[in-house]
Amino acid sequence: TQAGFRVVGFDIDAAKTDAINAGESYFLHIPDEAVAAARAHGLEATIDFARAREADALLICVPTPLTLFREPDLSFIINTVESLLPHLRAGQLIVLESTTYPGTTEEELRPRIEKMGFKVGEDVFLCFSPTR
């Protein structure tokens, strides 16, 4: 929002989206004033994933806790992508910003997006580092 972009945040927890929309932070390291300022410049939050169609860029930044085997638990990433898939449209950029192992974007996101009939690099754009 500081750069002038309208920003919509998505979450499955209505209490979190309600807090953001009220200008309140639920993060310990982000003061309410920062959220209120972002709200004043166009930030909004929603649980309605259908609104993903409005976005030109979708940045996925969800937790990736470690499993018992000290590997990233991809369930938050996968669940988020699955929630967004029905609402994708041509021309969008999808970026995975969650901490995970190299190849997650190409191995986990790309096949799901292409299964929906999109051609990555033509219909939608996916930010990843090639693993080949």
Short mmCIF file of N, CA and C in Angstrom, two decimals:
data_model
loop_
_atom_site.label_atom_id
_atom_site.label_comp_id
_atom_site.label_asym_id
_atom_site.label_seq_id
_atom_site.Cartn_x
_atom_site.Cartn_y
_atom_site.Cartn_z
N THR A 1 0.82 -1.20 0.00
CA THR A 1 0.00 0.00 0.00
C THR A 1 0.86 1.26 0.00
N GLN A 2 2.04 1.17 0.58
CA GLN A 2 2.92 2.34 0.60
C GLN A 2 3.36 2.74 -0.80
N ALA A 3 3.39 1.77 -1.72
CA ALA A 3 3.78 2.05 -3.10
C ALA A 3 2.58 2.41 -3.97
N GLY A 4 1.40 2.49 -3.36
CA GLY A 4 0.21 2.89 -4.09
C GLY A 4 -0.63 1.76 -4.65
N PHE A 5 -0.29 0.53 -4.30
CA PHE A 5 -1.07 -0.60 -4.78
C PHE A 5 -2.20 -0.92 -3.81
N ARG A 6 -3.34 -1.29 -4.35
CA ARG A 6 -4.43 -1.80 -3.53
C ARG A 6 -4.05 -3.23 -3.15
N VAL A 7 -4.20 -3.57 -1.88
CA VAL A 7 -3.79 -4.88 -1.38
C VAL A 7 -4.97 -5.55 -0.69
N VAL A 8 -5.22 -6.79 -1.07
CA VAL A 8 -6.25 -7.59 -0.42
C VAL A 8 -5.56 -8.79 0.19
N GLY A 9 -5.73 -8.98 1.49
CA GLY A 9 -5.17 -10.13 2.18
C GLY A 9 -6.26 -11.18 2.37
N PHE A 10 -5.90 -12.44 2.17
CA PHE A 10 -6.85 -13.54 2.33
C PHE A 10 -6.45 -14.39 3.53
N ASP A 11 -7.44 -14.83 4.28
CA ASP A 11 -7.18 -15.74 5.39
C ASP A 11 -8.43 -16.58 5.60
N ILE A 12 -8.26 -17.75 6.19
CA ILE A 12 -9.41 -18.60 6.50
C ILE A 12 -10.01 -18.25 7.86
N ASP A 13 -9.32 -17.42 8.63
CA ASP A 13 -9.73 -17.05 9.97
C ASP A 13 -10.39 -15.67 9.95
N ALA A 14 -11.72 -15.65 10.09
CA ALA A 14 -12.47 -14.39 10.03
C ALA A 14 -12.06 -13.42 11.14
N ALA A 15 -11.64 -13.93 12.29
CA ALA A 15 -11.22 -13.05 13.38
C ALA A 15 -10.00 -12.23 12.95
N LYS A 16 -9.10 -12.84 12.18
CA LYS A 16 -7.92 -12.13 11.71
C LYS A 16 -8.29 -11.09 10.66
N THR A 17 -9.14 -11.46 9.73
CA THR A 17 -9.52 -10.48 8.70
C THR A 17 -10.33 -9.34 9.32
N ASP A 18 -11.15 -9.66 10.30
CA ASP A 18 -11.92 -8.61 10.99
C ASP A 18 -10.98 -7.65 11.72
N ALA A 19 -9.95 -8.19 12.35
CA ALA A 19 -8.98 -7.34 13.06
C ALA A 19 -8.28 -6.40 12.09
N ILE A 20 -7.79 -6.93 10.98
CA ILE A 20 -7.12 -6.10 9.98
C ILE A 20 -8.06 -5.02 9.48
N ASN A 21 -9.29 -5.39 9.16
CA ASN A 21 -10.26 -4.42 8.64
C ASN A 21 -10.64 -3.37 9.67
N ALA A 22 -10.43 -3.68 10.94
CA ALA A 22 -10.69 -2.71 12.02
C ALA A 22 -9.43 -1.88 12.31
N GLY A 23 -8.36 -2.12 11.54
CA GLY A 23 -7.12 -1.38 11.74
C GLY A 23 -6.31 -1.88 12.92
N GLU A 24 -6.54 -3.13 13.30
CA GLU A 24 -5.84 -3.70 14.45
C GLU A 24 -4.90 -4.82 14.00
N SER A 25 -3.77 -4.91 14.66
CA SER A 25 -2.80 -5.93 14.34
C SER A 25 -2.96 -7.12 15.28
N TYR A 26 -2.80 -8.31 14.72
CA TYR A 26 -2.76 -9.51 15.57
C TYR A 26 -1.34 -10.06 15.62
N PHE A 27 -0.38 -9.32 15.06
CA PHE A 27 1.03 -9.68 15.10
C PHE A 27 1.71 -8.92 16.24
N LEU A 28 2.54 -9.59 17.00
CA LEU A 28 3.23 -8.94 18.12
C LEU A 28 4.20 -7.86 17.64
N HIS A 29 4.83 -8.07 16.50
CA HIS A 29 5.86 -7.15 16.03
C HIS A 29 5.34 -6.04 15.10
N ILE A 30 4.03 -6.01 14.85
CA ILE A 30 3.45 -4.97 14.00
C ILE A 30 2.42 -4.20 14.82
N PRO A 31 2.66 -2.91 15.03
CA PRO A 31 1.72 -2.14 15.85
C PRO A 31 0.40 -1.85 15.11
N ASP A 32 -0.64 -1.63 15.89
CA ASP A 32 -1.94 -1.28 15.32
C ASP A 32 -1.84 -0.09 14.37
N GLU A 33 -0.98 0.87 14.72
CA GLU A 33 -0.85 2.09 13.90
C GLU A 33 -0.39 1.75 12.48
N ALA A 34 0.47 0.76 12.34
CA ALA A 34 0.95 0.36 11.02
C ALA A 34 -0.18 -0.25 10.20
N VAL A 35 -1.01 -1.06 10.83
CA VAL A 35 -2.15 -1.66 10.13
C VAL A 35 -3.16 -0.58 9.78
N ALA A 36 -3.43 0.32 10.70
CA ALA A 36 -4.37 1.41 10.44
C ALA A 36 -3.88 2.27 9.27
N ALA A 37 -2.58 2.53 9.21
CA ALA A 37 -2.03 3.33 8.11
C ALA A 37 -2.18 2.58 6.79
N ALA A 38 -1.92 1.28 6.80
CA ALA A 38 -2.08 0.49 5.57
C ALA A 38 -3.55 0.46 5.15
N ARG A 39 -4.44 0.35 6.12
CA ARG A 39 -5.88 0.39 5.81
C ARG A 39 -6.26 1.71 5.15
N ALA A 40 -5.69 2.79 5.64
CA ALA A 40 -5.99 4.11 5.09
C ALA A 40 -5.49 4.24 3.64
N HIS A 41 -4.54 3.41 3.27
CA HIS A 41 -4.00 3.44 1.92
C HIS A 41 -4.49 2.29 1.04
N GLY A 42 -5.53 1.59 1.48
CA GLY A 42 -6.15 0.61 0.60
C GLY A 42 -6.05 -0.85 0.99
N LEU A 43 -5.44 -1.18 2.13
CA LEU A 43 -5.39 -2.58 2.56
C LEU A 43 -6.76 -3.02 3.04
N GLU A 44 -7.14 -4.20 2.62
CA GLU A 44 -8.33 -4.84 3.18
C GLU A 44 -8.07 -6.33 3.29
N ALA A 45 -8.83 -6.99 4.12
CA ALA A 45 -8.67 -8.43 4.33
C ALA A 45 -10.03 -9.11 4.19
N THR A 46 -9.99 -10.35 3.73
CA THR A 46 -11.24 -11.07 3.49
C THR A 46 -11.04 -12.58 3.65
N ILE A 47 -12.12 -13.27 3.90
CA ILE A 47 -12.13 -14.73 3.89
C ILE A 47 -12.70 -15.25 2.56
N ASP A 48 -13.10 -14.33 1.69
CA ASP A 48 -13.73 -14.67 0.41
C ASP A 48 -12.68 -14.86 -0.67
N PHE A 49 -12.25 -16.09 -0.88
CA PHE A 49 -11.20 -16.38 -1.85
C PHE A 49 -11.63 -16.10 -3.29
N ALA A 50 -12.92 -15.97 -3.54
CA ALA A 50 -13.40 -15.62 -4.88
C ALA A 50 -12.86 -14.26 -5.30
N ARG A 51 -12.52 -13.43 -4.35
CA ARG A 51 -11.98 -12.10 -4.66
C ARG A 51 -10.58 -12.17 -5.24
N ALA A 52 -9.98 -13.36 -5.27
CA ALA A 52 -8.66 -13.51 -5.88
C ALA A 52 -8.69 -13.13 -7.36
N ARG A 53 -9.86 -13.22 -7.98
CA ARG A 53 -10.00 -12.82 -9.39
C ARG A 53 -9.66 -11.34 -9.60
N GLU A 54 -9.82 -10.53 -8.57
CA GLU A 54 -9.55 -9.09 -8.65
C GLU A 54 -8.06 -8.79 -8.72
N ALA A 55 -7.24 -9.72 -8.28
CA ALA A 55 -5.81 -9.46 -8.12
C ALA A 55 -5.04 -9.69 -9.41
N ASP A 56 -4.07 -8.84 -9.65
CA ASP A 56 -3.13 -9.06 -10.75
C ASP A 56 -1.99 -9.96 -10.30
N ALA A 57 -1.65 -9.91 -9.03
CA ALA A 57 -0.58 -10.73 -8.46
C ALA A 57 -1.08 -11.37 -7.17
N LEU A 58 -0.80 -12.64 -7.03
CA LEU A 58 -1.15 -13.38 -5.82
C LEU A 58 0.14 -13.84 -5.17
N LEU A 59 0.41 -13.32 -3.99
CA LEU A 59 1.61 -13.69 -3.25
C LEU A 59 1.20 -14.61 -2.11
N ILE A 60 1.71 -15.82 -2.12
CA ILE A 60 1.37 -16.81 -1.11
C ILE A 60 2.46 -16.78 -0.04
N CYS A 61 2.08 -16.36 1.14
CA CYS A 61 3.03 -16.33 2.26
C CYS A 61 2.31 -16.88 3.49
N VAL A 62 2.41 -18.19 3.63
CA VAL A 62 1.77 -18.91 4.72
C VAL A 62 2.84 -19.66 5.51
N PRO A 63 2.51 -20.07 6.73
CA PRO A 63 3.50 -20.80 7.53
C PRO A 63 3.90 -22.12 6.89
N THR A 64 5.14 -22.50 7.10
CA THR A 64 5.63 -23.82 6.70
C THR A 64 6.40 -24.41 7.89
N PRO A 65 5.65 -24.86 8.89
CA PRO A 65 6.33 -25.44 10.05
C PRO A 65 7.07 -26.71 9.64
N LEU A 66 7.99 -27.12 10.46
CA LEU A 66 8.74 -28.34 10.17
C LEU A 66 8.00 -29.57 10.71
N THR A 67 8.11 -30.66 9.97
CA THR A 67 7.52 -31.92 10.41
C THR A 67 8.45 -32.56 11.45
N LEU A 68 8.06 -33.71 11.97
CA LEU A 68 8.91 -34.44 12.91
C LEU A 68 10.25 -34.83 12.28
N PHE A 69 10.26 -34.92 10.94
CA PHE A 69 11.48 -35.27 10.23
C PHE A 69 12.26 -34.03 9.78
N ARG A 70 11.86 -32.84 10.32
CA ARG A 70 12.52 -31.57 10.05
C ARG A 70 12.44 -31.16 8.58
N GLU A 71 11.33 -31.52 7.93
CA GLU A 71 11.05 -31.11 6.57
C GLU A 71 9.88 -30.15 6.60
N PRO A 72 9.79 -29.23 5.63
CA PRO A 72 8.67 -28.30 5.62
C PRO A 72 7.33 -29.02 5.47
N ASP A 73 6.38 -28.64 6.29
CA ASP A 73 5.01 -29.13 6.18
C ASP A 73 4.34 -28.26 5.12
N LEU A 74 4.05 -28.82 3.97
CA LEU A 74 3.50 -28.06 2.85
C LEU A 74 1.99 -27.92 2.89
N SER A 75 1.34 -28.40 3.92
CA SER A 75 -0.12 -28.41 3.94
C SER A 75 -0.73 -27.01 3.84
N PHE A 76 -0.12 -26.01 4.46
CA PHE A 76 -0.65 -24.65 4.37
C PHE A 76 -0.52 -24.13 2.94
N ILE A 77 0.60 -24.42 2.30
CA ILE A 77 0.80 -23.99 0.92
C ILE A 77 -0.21 -24.67 0.00
N ILE A 78 -0.31 -25.98 0.12
CA ILE A 78 -1.21 -26.75 -0.75
C ILE A 78 -2.66 -26.31 -0.53
N ASN A 79 -3.08 -26.18 0.73
CA ASN A 79 -4.46 -25.78 1.00
C ASN A 79 -4.76 -24.38 0.46
N THR A 80 -3.79 -23.49 0.54
CA THR A 80 -3.99 -22.13 0.02
C THR A 80 -4.12 -22.16 -1.50
N VAL A 81 -3.24 -22.88 -2.15
CA VAL A 81 -3.31 -22.98 -3.61
C VAL A 81 -4.63 -23.61 -4.03
N GLU A 82 -5.04 -24.66 -3.36
CA GLU A 82 -6.31 -25.31 -3.69
C GLU A 82 -7.49 -24.36 -3.51
N SER A 83 -7.41 -23.47 -2.52
CA SER A 83 -8.48 -22.49 -2.29
C SER A 83 -8.50 -21.41 -3.37
N LEU A 84 -7.33 -21.11 -3.92
CA LEU A 84 -7.23 -20.07 -4.95
C LEU A 84 -7.54 -20.57 -6.36
N LEU A 85 -7.25 -21.84 -6.64
CA LEU A 85 -7.37 -22.39 -7.99
C LEU A 85 -8.69 -22.08 -8.69
N PRO A 86 -9.84 -22.27 -8.04
CA PRO A 86 -11.09 -22.02 -8.76
C PRO A 86 -11.29 -20.56 -9.15
N HIS A 87 -10.47 -19.68 -8.61
CA HIS A 87 -10.66 -18.24 -8.82
C HIS A 87 -9.56 -17.59 -9.64
N LEU A 88 -8.64 -18.40 -10.16
CA LEU A 88 -7.58 -17.85 -11.00
C LEU A 88 -8.15 -17.38 -12.32
N ARG A 89 -7.46 -16.41 -12.91
CA ARG A 89 -7.83 -15.93 -14.24
C ARG A 89 -6.56 -15.68 -15.04
N ALA A 90 -6.69 -15.64 -16.33
CA ALA A 90 -5.55 -15.39 -17.21
C ALA A 90 -4.93 -14.04 -16.89
N GLY A 91 -3.59 -14.00 -16.99
CA GLY A 91 -2.86 -12.77 -16.78
C GLY A 91 -2.32 -12.57 -15.39
N GLN A 92 -2.68 -13.44 -14.46
CA GLN A 92 -2.22 -13.27 -13.09
C GLN A 92 -0.80 -13.80 -12.90
N LEU A 93 -0.11 -13.20 -11.93
CA LEU A 93 1.20 -13.65 -11.48
C LEU A 93 1.00 -14.31 -10.12
N ILE A 94 1.56 -15.51 -9.96
CA ILE A 94 1.47 -16.23 -8.69
C ILE A 94 2.89 -16.41 -8.17
N VAL A 95 3.10 -15.99 -6.93
CA VAL A 95 4.42 -16.04 -6.31
C VAL A 95 4.32 -16.78 -4.98
N LEU A 96 5.17 -17.77 -4.78
CA LEU A 96 5.25 -18.46 -3.50
C LEU A 96 6.37 -17.83 -2.69
N GLU A 97 6.02 -17.21 -1.56
CA GLU A 97 7.01 -16.57 -0.71
C GLU A 97 7.26 -17.31 0.59
N SER A 98 6.56 -18.38 0.82
CA SER A 98 6.75 -19.17 2.03
C SER A 98 8.11 -19.86 2.00
N THR A 99 8.69 -20.02 3.17
CA THR A 99 9.97 -20.71 3.27
C THR A 99 9.76 -22.20 3.05
N THR A 100 10.43 -22.72 2.03
CA THR A 100 10.30 -24.13 1.71
C THR A 100 11.52 -24.57 0.90
N TYR A 101 11.54 -25.79 0.49
CA TYR A 101 12.70 -26.30 -0.25
C TYR A 101 12.63 -25.88 -1.72
N PRO A 102 13.79 -25.78 -2.39
CA PRO A 102 13.81 -25.45 -3.82
C PRO A 102 13.00 -26.48 -4.61
N GLY A 103 12.23 -26.00 -5.55
CA GLY A 103 11.43 -26.88 -6.39
C GLY A 103 9.98 -26.96 -5.98
N THR A 104 9.62 -26.44 -4.82
CA THR A 104 8.23 -26.55 -4.36
C THR A 104 7.27 -25.89 -5.35
N THR A 105 7.63 -24.73 -5.86
CA THR A 105 6.74 -24.02 -6.77
C THR A 105 6.49 -24.83 -8.04
N GLU A 106 7.57 -25.34 -8.62
CA GLU A 106 7.42 -26.09 -9.86
C GLU A 106 6.80 -27.47 -9.63
N GLU A 107 7.15 -28.11 -8.52
CA GLU A 107 6.67 -29.46 -8.27
C GLU A 107 5.27 -29.53 -7.68
N GLU A 108 4.88 -28.54 -6.90
CA GLU A 108 3.59 -28.58 -6.22
C GLU A 108 2.55 -27.62 -6.81
N LEU A 109 2.97 -26.39 -7.12
CA LEU A 109 2.02 -25.40 -7.62
C LEU A 109 1.75 -25.56 -9.11
N ARG A 110 2.81 -25.64 -9.90
CA ARG A 110 2.65 -25.69 -11.35
C ARG A 110 1.70 -26.80 -11.81
N PRO A 111 1.86 -28.05 -11.35
CA PRO A 111 0.94 -29.10 -11.82
C PRO A 111 -0.53 -28.81 -11.46
N ARG A 112 -0.75 -28.24 -10.30
CA ARG A 112 -2.12 -27.94 -9.89
C ARG A 112 -2.72 -26.84 -10.77
N ILE A 113 -1.92 -25.83 -11.07
CA ILE A 113 -2.39 -24.73 -11.91
C ILE A 113 -2.65 -25.22 -13.33
N GLU A 114 -1.74 -26.03 -13.85
CA GLU A 114 -1.92 -26.53 -15.22
C GLU A 114 -3.07 -27.52 -15.32
N LYS A 115 -3.36 -28.22 -14.23
CA LYS A 115 -4.51 -29.14 -14.22
C LYS A 115 -5.83 -28.37 -14.41
N MET A 116 -5.81 -27.09 -14.04
CA MET A 116 -6.99 -26.24 -14.20
C MET A 116 -7.12 -25.72 -15.64
N GLY A 117 -6.15 -26.09 -16.49
CA GLY A 117 -6.23 -25.70 -17.89
C GLY A 117 -5.40 -24.48 -18.26
N PHE A 118 -4.65 -23.94 -17.31
CA PHE A 118 -3.80 -22.79 -17.59
C PHE A 118 -2.43 -23.25 -18.08
N LYS A 119 -1.89 -22.54 -19.02
CA LYS A 119 -0.52 -22.78 -19.47
C LYS A 119 0.38 -21.77 -18.78
N VAL A 120 1.25 -22.27 -17.88
CA VAL A 120 2.16 -21.40 -17.15
C VAL A 120 3.12 -20.75 -18.16
N GLY A 121 3.28 -19.45 -18.04
CA GLY A 121 4.14 -18.71 -18.96
C GLY A 121 3.37 -18.09 -20.11
N GLU A 122 2.13 -18.52 -20.30
CA GLU A 122 1.27 -17.97 -21.35
C GLU A 122 -0.02 -17.40 -20.76
N ASP A 123 -0.75 -18.24 -20.04
CA ASP A 123 -2.03 -17.81 -19.45
C ASP A 123 -1.83 -17.14 -18.10
N VAL A 124 -1.04 -17.78 -17.27
CA VAL A 124 -0.70 -17.25 -15.95
C VAL A 124 0.81 -17.32 -15.81
N PHE A 125 1.32 -16.58 -14.86
CA PHE A 125 2.77 -16.51 -14.68
C PHE A 125 3.10 -16.94 -13.27
N LEU A 126 4.07 -17.80 -13.17
CA LEU A 126 4.45 -18.42 -11.91
C LEU A 126 5.90 -18.10 -11.64
N CYS A 127 6.17 -17.53 -10.50
CA CYS A 127 7.53 -17.15 -10.15
C CYS A 127 8.21 -18.33 -9.48
N PHE A 128 9.26 -18.87 -10.11
CA PHE A 128 10.00 -19.98 -9.52
C PHE A 128 11.39 -20.05 -10.15
N SER A 129 12.26 -20.75 -9.48
CA SER A 129 13.60 -21.01 -10.01
C SER A 129 13.60 -22.38 -10.66
N PRO A 130 13.99 -22.48 -11.91
CA PRO A 130 13.99 -23.79 -12.58
C PRO A 130 14.88 -24.79 -11.84
N THR A 131 14.43 -26.03 -11.79
CA THR A 131 15.19 -27.08 -11.10
C THR A 131 15.89 -27.97 -12.11
N ARG A 132 15.71 -27.70 -13.38
CA ARG A 132 16.32 -28.55 -14.41
C ARG A 132 17.73 -28.13 -14.69
#
